[in-house]
Amino acid sequence: MTTDSNIPTRRRVIHDGNPVMVDRYSGLARLNHWVTAAGLILLALSGLALFHPSLYFLTGLFGGGTFARFIHPWIGVVTFVSFAGLFLRFWRLNLWSKADSRWLGSPGAVLSGDEEALPEVGKYNAGQKVYFWVMSILILILFLTGSVIWMEYFAAYFTIEQRRIAVLIHSISAIGAICAWIVHVYAAIWVRGTLNAMTRGQVTGGWAWRHHRKWLRDLVSGNPNKR
């Protein structure tokens, strides 16, 4: 049992109590997540402000259009580096499995919350894995296309046609990332108890058993590669 006093503190991830609490994210992982989340929000606001004249009023949040244009790419760099930290931390846990295909193939059970009709999942279910890989691809595209249209530093390396194509791809990818982020936030609110994982770093044992049963089994068995 992971709460046994003979097990080193770093291995104690399940804590007795009422309710039983299970460690899900470390403090550094949560900090990494919230820096990335803040960066994405700021990028969305500043990017939309520069995207269309009707949204230009959003530049007021950044002290005006000039500063919004200046700070937007730098926020992008910080967000990309922060997300890279999340990617390196969690990519192995987001590799696809046959169980994920079965989970994704049961939309009725997923939407109704009938967890008993779904296969047991590890730390992340198929929906979370899809979000992880979609955002990984989109953020990489945004970073690359954003570099192409960053006039202050890279204007001399690309033609006007290349920059126009980059602007189009950048805009489409940004809209896709915003939509994916909205779904991610909605899902976190919809599944009660999920936000505690990224605010306090812990979930209840009941939450872990219901939503990520295989992950909980791996924790109880002391398998460090499944955390």
PDB file of C-alpha atoms in Angstrom:
ATOM      1  CA  MET A   1       0.000   0.000   0.000  1.00  0.00           C
ATOM      2  CA  THR A   2       1.457   3.386  -1.006  1.00  0.00           C
ATOM      3  CA  THR A   3       0.552   4.999   2.304  1.00  0.00           C
ATOM      4  CA  ASP A   4       2.628   2.524   4.314  1.00  0.00           C
ATOM      5  CA  SER A   5       5.290   4.197   6.474  1.00  0.00           C
ATOM      6  CA  ASN A   6       7.967   1.882   5.071  1.00  0.00           C
ATOM      7  CA  ILE A   7       7.545   3.358   1.583  1.00  0.00           C
ATOM      8  CA  PRO A   8       9.646   6.475   0.838  1.00  0.00           C
ATOM      9  CA  THR A   9       7.778   9.782   0.928  1.00  0.00           C
ATOM     10  CA  ARG A  10       8.280  10.368  -2.798  1.00  0.00           C
ATOM     11  CA  ARG A  11       6.316   7.174  -3.455  1.00  0.00           C
ATOM     12  CA  ARG A  12       3.351   8.081  -1.249  1.00  0.00           C
ATOM     13  CA  VAL A  13       0.800   9.178  -3.811  1.00  0.00           C
ATOM     14  CA  ILE A  14      -2.357   7.872  -2.105  1.00  0.00           C
ATOM     15  CA  HIS A  15      -3.257   9.455   1.211  1.00  0.00           C
ATOM     16  CA  ASP A  16      -5.660   8.031   3.767  1.00  0.00           C
ATOM     17  CA  GLY A  17      -8.508  10.252   4.854  1.00  0.00           C
ATOM     18  CA  ASN A  18     -12.144  11.001   4.299  1.00  0.00           C
ATOM     19  CA  PRO A  19     -12.088  11.126   1.375  1.00  0.00           C
ATOM     20  CA  VAL A  20      -8.927   9.340   0.282  1.00  0.00           C
ATOM     21  CA  MET A  21      -6.815  11.744  -1.790  1.00  0.00           C
ATOM     22  CA  VAL A  22      -4.595  10.830  -4.738  1.00  0.00           C
ATOM     23  CA  ASP A  23      -1.687  12.934  -6.008  1.00  0.00           C
ATOM     24  CA  ARG A  24      -2.182  13.713  -9.706  1.00  0.00           C
ATOM     25  CA  TYR A  25       0.130  16.628 -10.533  1.00  0.00           C
ATOM     26  CA  SER A  26       3.227  18.029  -8.887  1.00  0.00           C
ATOM     27  CA  GLY A  27       3.620  21.704  -8.117  1.00  0.00           C
ATOM     28  CA  LEU A  28       6.011  22.185 -11.039  1.00  0.00           C
ATOM     29  CA  ALA A  29       3.615  20.466 -13.451  1.00  0.00           C
ATOM     30  CA  ARG A  30       0.787  22.741 -12.316  1.00  0.00           C
ATOM     31  CA  LEU A  31       2.953  25.848 -12.629  1.00  0.00           C
ATOM     32  CA  ASN A  32       3.968  24.727 -16.114  1.00  0.00           C
ATOM     33  CA  HIS A  33       0.307  24.213 -17.029  1.00  0.00           C
ATOM     34  CA  TRP A  34      -0.878  27.595 -15.763  1.00  0.00           C
ATOM     35  CA  VAL A  35       1.954  29.508 -17.436  1.00  0.00           C
ATOM     36  CA  THR A  36       0.965  27.845 -20.704  1.00  0.00           C
ATOM     37  CA  ALA A  37      -2.723  28.537 -20.102  1.00  0.00           C
ATOM     38  CA  ALA A  38      -2.063  32.207 -19.323  1.00  0.00           C
ATOM     39  CA  GLY A  39       0.086  32.479 -22.433  1.00  0.00           C
ATOM     40  CA  LEU A  40      -2.637  30.991 -24.627  1.00  0.00           C
ATOM     41  CA  ILE A  41      -5.229  33.407 -23.234  1.00  0.00           C
ATOM     42  CA  LEU A  42      -2.985  36.418 -23.817  1.00  0.00           C
ATOM     43  CA  LEU A  43      -2.130  35.194 -27.298  1.00  0.00           C
ATOM     44  CA  ALA A  44      -5.812  34.760 -28.137  1.00  0.00           C
ATOM     45  CA  LEU A  45      -6.709  38.257 -26.928  1.00  0.00           C
ATOM     46  CA  SER A  46      -3.787  40.036 -28.579  1.00  0.00           C
ATOM     47  CA  GLY A  47      -4.055  37.923 -31.724  1.00  0.00           C
ATOM     48  CA  LEU A  48      -7.785  38.599 -32.147  1.00  0.00           C
ATOM     49  CA  ALA A  49      -7.124  42.294 -31.603  1.00  0.00           C
ATOM     50  CA  LEU A  50      -4.727  42.253 -34.555  1.00  0.00           C
ATOM     51  CA  PHE A  51      -6.855  39.877 -36.621  1.00  0.00           C
ATOM     52  CA  HIS A  52      -9.802  42.126 -37.492  1.00  0.00           C
ATOM     53  CA  PRO A  53     -10.606  45.855 -37.119  1.00  0.00           C
ATOM     54  CA  SER A  54     -13.822  45.065 -35.225  1.00  0.00           C
ATOM     55  CA  LEU A  55     -11.727  43.472 -32.470  1.00  0.00           C
ATOM     56  CA  TYR A  56      -9.106  46.214 -32.328  1.00  0.00           C
ATOM     57  CA  PHE A  57     -10.577  47.462 -29.038  1.00  0.00           C
ATOM     58  CA  LEU A  58      -8.902  44.464 -27.383  1.00  0.00           C
ATOM     59  CA  THR A  59      -5.551  46.182 -27.862  1.00  0.00           C
ATOM     60  CA  GLY A  60      -6.592  48.390 -24.943  1.00  0.00           C
ATOM     61  CA  LEU A  61      -5.818  45.433 -22.696  1.00  0.00           C
ATOM     62  CA  PHE A  62      -2.191  45.717 -23.803  1.00  0.00           C
ATOM     63  CA  GLY A  63      -1.773  49.484 -23.724  1.00  0.00           C
ATOM     64  CA  GLY A  64      -2.620  50.061 -27.397  1.00  0.00           C
ATOM     65  CA  GLY A  65      -2.019  48.628 -30.832  1.00  0.00           C
ATOM     66  CA  THR A  66       1.702  49.283 -30.983  1.00  0.00           C
ATOM     67  CA  PHE A  67       2.495  47.431 -27.783  1.00  0.00           C
ATOM     68  CA  ALA A  68       0.024  44.647 -28.596  1.00  0.00           C
ATOM     69  CA  ARG A  69       1.838  44.015 -31.885  1.00  0.00           C
ATOM     70  CA  PHE A  70       5.201  44.110 -30.116  1.00  0.00           C
ATOM     71  CA  ILE A  71       4.300  41.817 -27.215  1.00  0.00           C
ATOM     72  CA  HIS A  72       2.242  39.226 -29.121  1.00  0.00           C
ATOM     73  CA  PRO A  73       5.185  37.311 -30.650  1.00  0.00           C
ATOM     74  CA  TRP A  74       7.139  37.400 -27.392  1.00  0.00           C
ATOM     75  CA  ILE A  75       4.189  35.905 -25.543  1.00  0.00           C
ATOM     76  CA  GLY A  76       4.195  33.280 -28.277  1.00  0.00           C
ATOM     77  CA  VAL A  77       7.820  32.407 -27.590  1.00  0.00           C
ATOM     78  CA  VAL A  78       7.193  32.061 -23.841  1.00  0.00           C
ATOM     79  CA  THR A  79       4.090  29.947 -24.450  1.00  0.00           C
ATOM     80  CA  PHE A  80       5.904  27.691 -26.913  1.00  0.00           C
ATOM     81  CA  VAL A  81       8.750  27.068 -24.460  1.00  0.00           C
ATOM     82  CA  SER A  82       6.281  26.454 -21.629  1.00  0.00           C
ATOM     83  CA  PHE A  83       4.221  24.037 -23.709  1.00  0.00           C
ATOM     84  CA  ALA A  84       7.409  22.251 -24.727  1.00  0.00           C
ATOM     85  CA  GLY A  85       7.921  21.580 -21.024  1.00  0.00           C
ATOM     86  CA  LEU A  86       4.445  20.033 -20.818  1.00  0.00           C
ATOM     87  CA  PHE A  87       5.094  18.014 -23.945  1.00  0.00           C
ATOM     88  CA  LEU A  88       8.331  16.540 -22.627  1.00  0.00           C
ATOM     89  CA  ARG A  89       6.667  15.808 -19.304  1.00  0.00           C
ATOM     90  CA  PHE A  90       3.553  14.080 -20.613  1.00  0.00           C
ATOM     91  CA  TRP A  91       3.992  12.805 -24.181  1.00  0.00           C
ATOM     92  CA  ARG A  92       4.601   9.192 -23.177  1.00  0.00           C
ATOM     93  CA  LEU A  93       1.392   9.138 -21.170  1.00  0.00           C
ATOM     94  CA  ASN A  94      -0.485  10.343 -24.260  1.00  0.00           C
ATOM     95  CA  LEU A  95       0.586   7.581 -26.625  1.00  0.00           C
ATOM     96  CA  TRP A  96      -2.400   5.911 -28.270  1.00  0.00           C
ATOM     97  CA  SER A  97      -3.643   2.434 -27.348  1.00  0.00           C
ATOM     98  CA  LYS A  98      -6.379   0.067 -28.500  1.00  0.00           C
ATOM     99  CA  ALA A  99      -8.397   0.954 -25.413  1.00  0.00           C
ATOM    100  CA  ASP A 100      -8.379   4.586 -26.554  1.00  0.00           C
ATOM    101  CA  SER A 101      -9.901   3.600 -29.898  1.00  0.00           C
ATOM    102  CA  ARG A 102     -12.657   1.679 -28.095  1.00  0.00           C
ATOM    103  CA  TRP A 103     -13.221   4.644 -25.746  1.00  0.00           C
ATOM    104  CA  LEU A 104     -13.485   7.085 -28.635  1.00  0.00           C
ATOM    105  CA  GLY A 105     -15.798   4.668 -30.458  1.00  0.00           C
ATOM    106  CA  SER A 106     -18.409   4.930 -27.677  1.00  0.00           C
ATOM    107  CA  PRO A 107     -19.536   8.584 -27.878  1.00  0.00           C
ATOM    108  CA  GLY A 108     -22.899   7.809 -26.292  1.00  0.00           C
ATOM    109  CA  ALA A 109     -21.324   6.429 -23.129  1.00  0.00           C
ATOM    110  CA  VAL A 110     -18.788   9.278 -23.046  1.00  0.00           C
ATOM    111  CA  LEU A 111     -21.414  12.027 -23.308  1.00  0.00           C
ATOM    112  CA  SER A 112     -23.777  10.348 -20.852  1.00  0.00           C
ATOM    113  CA  GLY A 113     -20.978   9.780 -18.328  1.00  0.00           C
ATOM    114  CA  ASP A 114     -21.528   6.022 -18.295  1.00  0.00           C
ATOM    115  CA  GLU A 115     -17.973   5.142 -17.288  1.00  0.00           C
ATOM    116  CA  GLU A 116     -18.868   1.489 -16.665  1.00  0.00           C
ATOM    117  CA  ALA A 117     -19.577   1.051 -20.375  1.00  0.00           C
ATOM    118  CA  LEU A 118     -16.132   2.355 -21.308  1.00  0.00           C
ATOM    119  CA  PRO A 119     -12.760   0.592 -21.141  1.00  0.00           C
ATOM    120  CA  GLU A 120     -10.548   1.441 -18.174  1.00  0.00           C
ATOM    121  CA  VAL A 121      -8.116   4.234 -19.026  1.00  0.00           C
ATOM    122  CA  GLY A 122      -4.762   5.352 -17.664  1.00  0.00           C
ATOM    123  CA  LYS A 123      -3.848   8.861 -16.607  1.00  0.00           C
ATOM    124  CA  TYR A 124      -5.468  10.288 -19.739  1.00  0.00           C
ATOM    125  CA  ASN A 125      -8.494   9.180 -21.708  1.00  0.00           C
ATOM    126  CA  ALA A 126      -8.757   9.291 -25.493  1.00  0.00           C
ATOM    127  CA  GLY A 127     -10.370  12.731 -25.517  1.00  0.00           C
ATOM    128  CA  GLN A 128      -7.539  14.192 -23.456  1.00  0.00           C
ATOM    129  CA  LYS A 129      -4.977  12.521 -25.704  1.00  0.00           C
ATOM    130  CA  VAL A 130      -6.609  13.931 -28.831  1.00  0.00           C
ATOM    131  CA  TYR A 131      -6.496  17.403 -27.271  1.00  0.00           C
ATOM    132  CA  PHE A 132      -2.848  16.961 -26.302  1.00  0.00           C
ATOM    133  CA  TRP A 133      -1.743  15.993 -29.815  1.00  0.00           C
ATOM    134  CA  VAL A 134      -3.968  18.538 -31.566  1.00  0.00           C
ATOM    135  CA  MET A 135      -2.549  21.337 -29.425  1.00  0.00           C
ATOM    136  CA  SER A 136       0.992  20.028 -29.882  1.00  0.00           C
ATOM    137  CA  ILE A 137       0.617  20.231 -33.658  1.00  0.00           C
ATOM    138  CA  LEU A 138      -1.199  23.568 -33.667  1.00  0.00           C
ATOM    139  CA  ILE A 139       1.231  25.268 -31.278  1.00  0.00           C
ATOM    140  CA  LEU A 140       4.175  24.090 -33.377  1.00  0.00           C
ATOM    141  CA  ILE A 141       2.492  25.433 -36.530  1.00  0.00           C
ATOM    142  CA  LEU A 142       1.686  28.719 -34.801  1.00  0.00           C
ATOM    143  CA  PHE A 143       5.279  29.090 -33.646  1.00  0.00           C
ATOM    144  CA  LEU A 144       6.735  28.362 -37.097  1.00  0.00           C
ATOM    145  CA  THR A 145       4.300  30.542 -39.051  1.00  0.00           C
ATOM    146  CA  GLY A 146       4.532  33.255 -36.416  1.00  0.00           C
ATOM    147  CA  SER A 147       8.290  33.327 -36.899  1.00  0.00           C
ATOM    148  CA  VAL A 148       7.820  33.779 -40.643  1.00  0.00           C
ATOM    149  CA  ILE A 149       5.609  36.846 -40.161  1.00  0.00           C
ATOM    150  CA  TRP A 150       7.676  38.334 -37.310  1.00  0.00           C
ATOM    151  CA  MET A 151       8.770  41.291 -39.401  1.00  0.00           C
ATOM    152  CA  GLU A 152      11.215  42.775 -36.895  1.00  0.00           C
ATOM    153  CA  TYR A 153      13.559  39.790 -37.033  1.00  0.00           C
ATOM    154  CA  PHE A 154      12.752  37.573 -40.021  1.00  0.00           C
ATOM    155  CA  ALA A 155      11.365  39.832 -42.772  1.00  0.00           C
ATOM    156  CA  ALA A 156      14.512  39.509 -44.873  1.00  0.00           C
ATOM    157  CA  TYR A 157      14.387  35.711 -44.965  1.00  0.00           C
ATOM    158  CA  PHE A 158      10.976  35.247 -46.597  1.00  0.00           C
ATOM    159  CA  THR A 159       9.151  36.572 -49.641  1.00  0.00           C
ATOM    160  CA  ILE A 160       5.882  38.484 -49.513  1.00  0.00           C
ATOM    161  CA  GLU A 161       4.041  35.441 -50.915  1.00  0.00           C
ATOM    162  CA  GLN A 162       5.513  33.205 -48.229  1.00  0.00           C
ATOM    163  CA  ARG A 163       4.484  35.628 -45.522  1.00  0.00           C
ATOM    164  CA  ARG A 164       0.949  35.838 -46.894  1.00  0.00           C
ATOM    165  CA  ILE A 165       0.628  32.061 -46.839  1.00  0.00           C
ATOM    166  CA  ALA A 166       2.064  32.013 -43.325  1.00  0.00           C
ATOM    167  CA  VAL A 167      -0.502  34.602 -42.164  1.00  0.00           C
ATOM    168  CA  LEU A 168      -3.340  32.460 -43.546  1.00  0.00           C
ATOM    169  CA  ILE A 169      -2.065  29.258 -41.941  1.00  0.00           C
ATOM    170  CA  HIS A 170      -1.335  31.105 -38.697  1.00  0.00           C
ATOM    171  CA  SER A 171      -4.868  32.502 -38.541  1.00  0.00           C
ATOM    172  CA  ILE A 172      -6.558  29.170 -39.273  1.00  0.00           C
ATOM    173  CA  SER A 173      -4.377  27.390 -36.717  1.00  0.00           C
ATOM    174  CA  ALA A 174      -5.108  30.061 -34.112  1.00  0.00           C
ATOM    175  CA  ILE A 175      -8.860  29.642 -34.590  1.00  0.00           C
ATOM    176  CA  GLY A 176      -8.436  25.879 -34.266  1.00  0.00           C
ATOM    177  CA  ALA A 177      -6.386  26.274 -31.070  1.00  0.00           C
ATOM    178  CA  ILE A 178      -8.960  28.637 -29.538  1.00  0.00           C
ATOM    179  CA  CYS A 179     -11.794  26.192 -30.296  1.00  0.00           C
ATOM    180  CA  ALA A 180      -9.818  23.258 -28.876  1.00  0.00           C
ATOM    181  CA  TRP A 181      -8.987  25.267 -25.749  1.00  0.00           C
ATOM    182  CA  ILE A 182     -12.661  26.133 -25.210  1.00  0.00           C
ATOM    183  CA  VAL A 183     -13.600  22.433 -25.417  1.00  0.00           C
ATOM    184  CA  HIS A 184     -10.770  21.616 -22.991  1.00  0.00           C
ATOM    185  CA  VAL A 185     -11.979  24.170 -20.431  1.00  0.00           C
ATOM    186  CA  TYR A 186     -15.599  23.059 -20.796  1.00  0.00           C
ATOM    187  CA  ALA A 187     -14.641  19.421 -20.243  1.00  0.00           C
ATOM    188  CA  ALA A 188     -12.635  20.333 -17.144  1.00  0.00           C
ATOM    189  CA  ILE A 189     -15.656  22.119 -15.679  1.00  0.00           C
ATOM    190  CA  TRP A 190     -18.143  19.478 -16.855  1.00  0.00           C
ATOM    191  CA  VAL A 191     -16.336  16.602 -15.113  1.00  0.00           C
ATOM    192  CA  ARG A 192     -16.718  17.655 -11.500  1.00  0.00           C
ATOM    193  CA  GLY A 193     -13.545  17.415  -9.448  1.00  0.00           C
ATOM    194  CA  THR A 194     -11.193  17.755 -12.424  1.00  0.00           C
ATOM    195  CA  LEU A 195     -10.164  21.343 -11.638  1.00  0.00           C
ATOM    196  CA  ASN A 196      -8.830  20.234  -8.263  1.00  0.00           C
ATOM    197  CA  ALA A 197      -6.113  18.314 -10.088  1.00  0.00           C
ATOM    198  CA  MET A 198      -4.658  21.496 -11.554  1.00  0.00           C
ATOM    199  CA  THR A 199      -5.334  23.775  -8.596  1.00  0.00           C
ATOM    200  CA  ARG A 200      -4.488  21.563  -5.629  1.00  0.00           C
ATOM    201  CA  GLY A 201      -2.639  18.774  -7.404  1.00  0.00           C
ATOM    202  CA  GLN A 202      -4.899  16.078  -5.969  1.00  0.00           C
ATOM    203  CA  VAL A 203      -8.141  14.266  -6.756  1.00  0.00           C
ATOM    204  CA  THR A 204     -10.308  12.099  -4.578  1.00  0.00           C
ATOM    205  CA  GLY A 205      -9.945   8.348  -4.690  1.00  0.00           C
ATOM    206  CA  GLY A 206     -13.532   8.123  -5.909  1.00  0.00           C
ATOM    207  CA  TRP A 207     -12.792  10.462  -8.812  1.00  0.00           C
ATOM    208  CA  ALA A 208      -9.709   8.467  -9.785  1.00  0.00           C
ATOM    209  CA  TRP A 209     -11.632   5.174  -9.585  1.00  0.00           C
ATOM    210  CA  ARG A 210     -14.491   6.438 -11.709  1.00  0.00           C
ATOM    211  CA  HIS A 211     -12.613   8.326 -14.405  1.00  0.00           C
ATOM    212  CA  HIS A 212      -9.082   6.837 -14.552  1.00  0.00           C
ATOM    213  CA  ARG A 213      -9.331   3.393 -13.038  1.00  0.00           C
ATOM    214  CA  LYS A 214      -6.301   1.882 -14.787  1.00  0.00           C
ATOM    215  CA  TRP A 215      -4.169   4.809 -13.623  1.00  0.00           C
ATOM    216  CA  LEU A 216      -5.306   4.266 -10.041  1.00  0.00           C
ATOM    217  CA  ARG A 217      -4.556   0.541 -10.272  1.00  0.00           C
ATOM    218  CA  ASP A 218      -1.049   1.354 -11.495  1.00  0.00           C
ATOM    219  CA  LEU A 219      -0.519   3.742  -8.586  1.00  0.00           C
ATOM    220  CA  VAL A 220      -1.655   1.147  -6.073  1.00  0.00           C
ATOM    221  CA  SER A 221       0.641  -1.446  -7.653  1.00  0.00           C
ATOM    222  CA  GLY A 222       3.543   1.034  -7.434  1.00  0.00           C
ATOM    223  CA  ASN A 223       4.255   1.085 -11.183  1.00  0.00           C
ATOM    224  CA  PRO A 224       6.250   4.339 -11.641  1.00  0.00           C
ATOM    225  CA  ASN A 225       6.023   4.234 -15.444  1.00  0.00           C
ATOM    226  CA  LYS A 226       2.253   4.679 -15.471  1.00  0.00           C
ATOM    227  CA  ARG A 227       1.965   7.838 -13.417  1.00  0.00           C
TER     228      ARG A 227
END
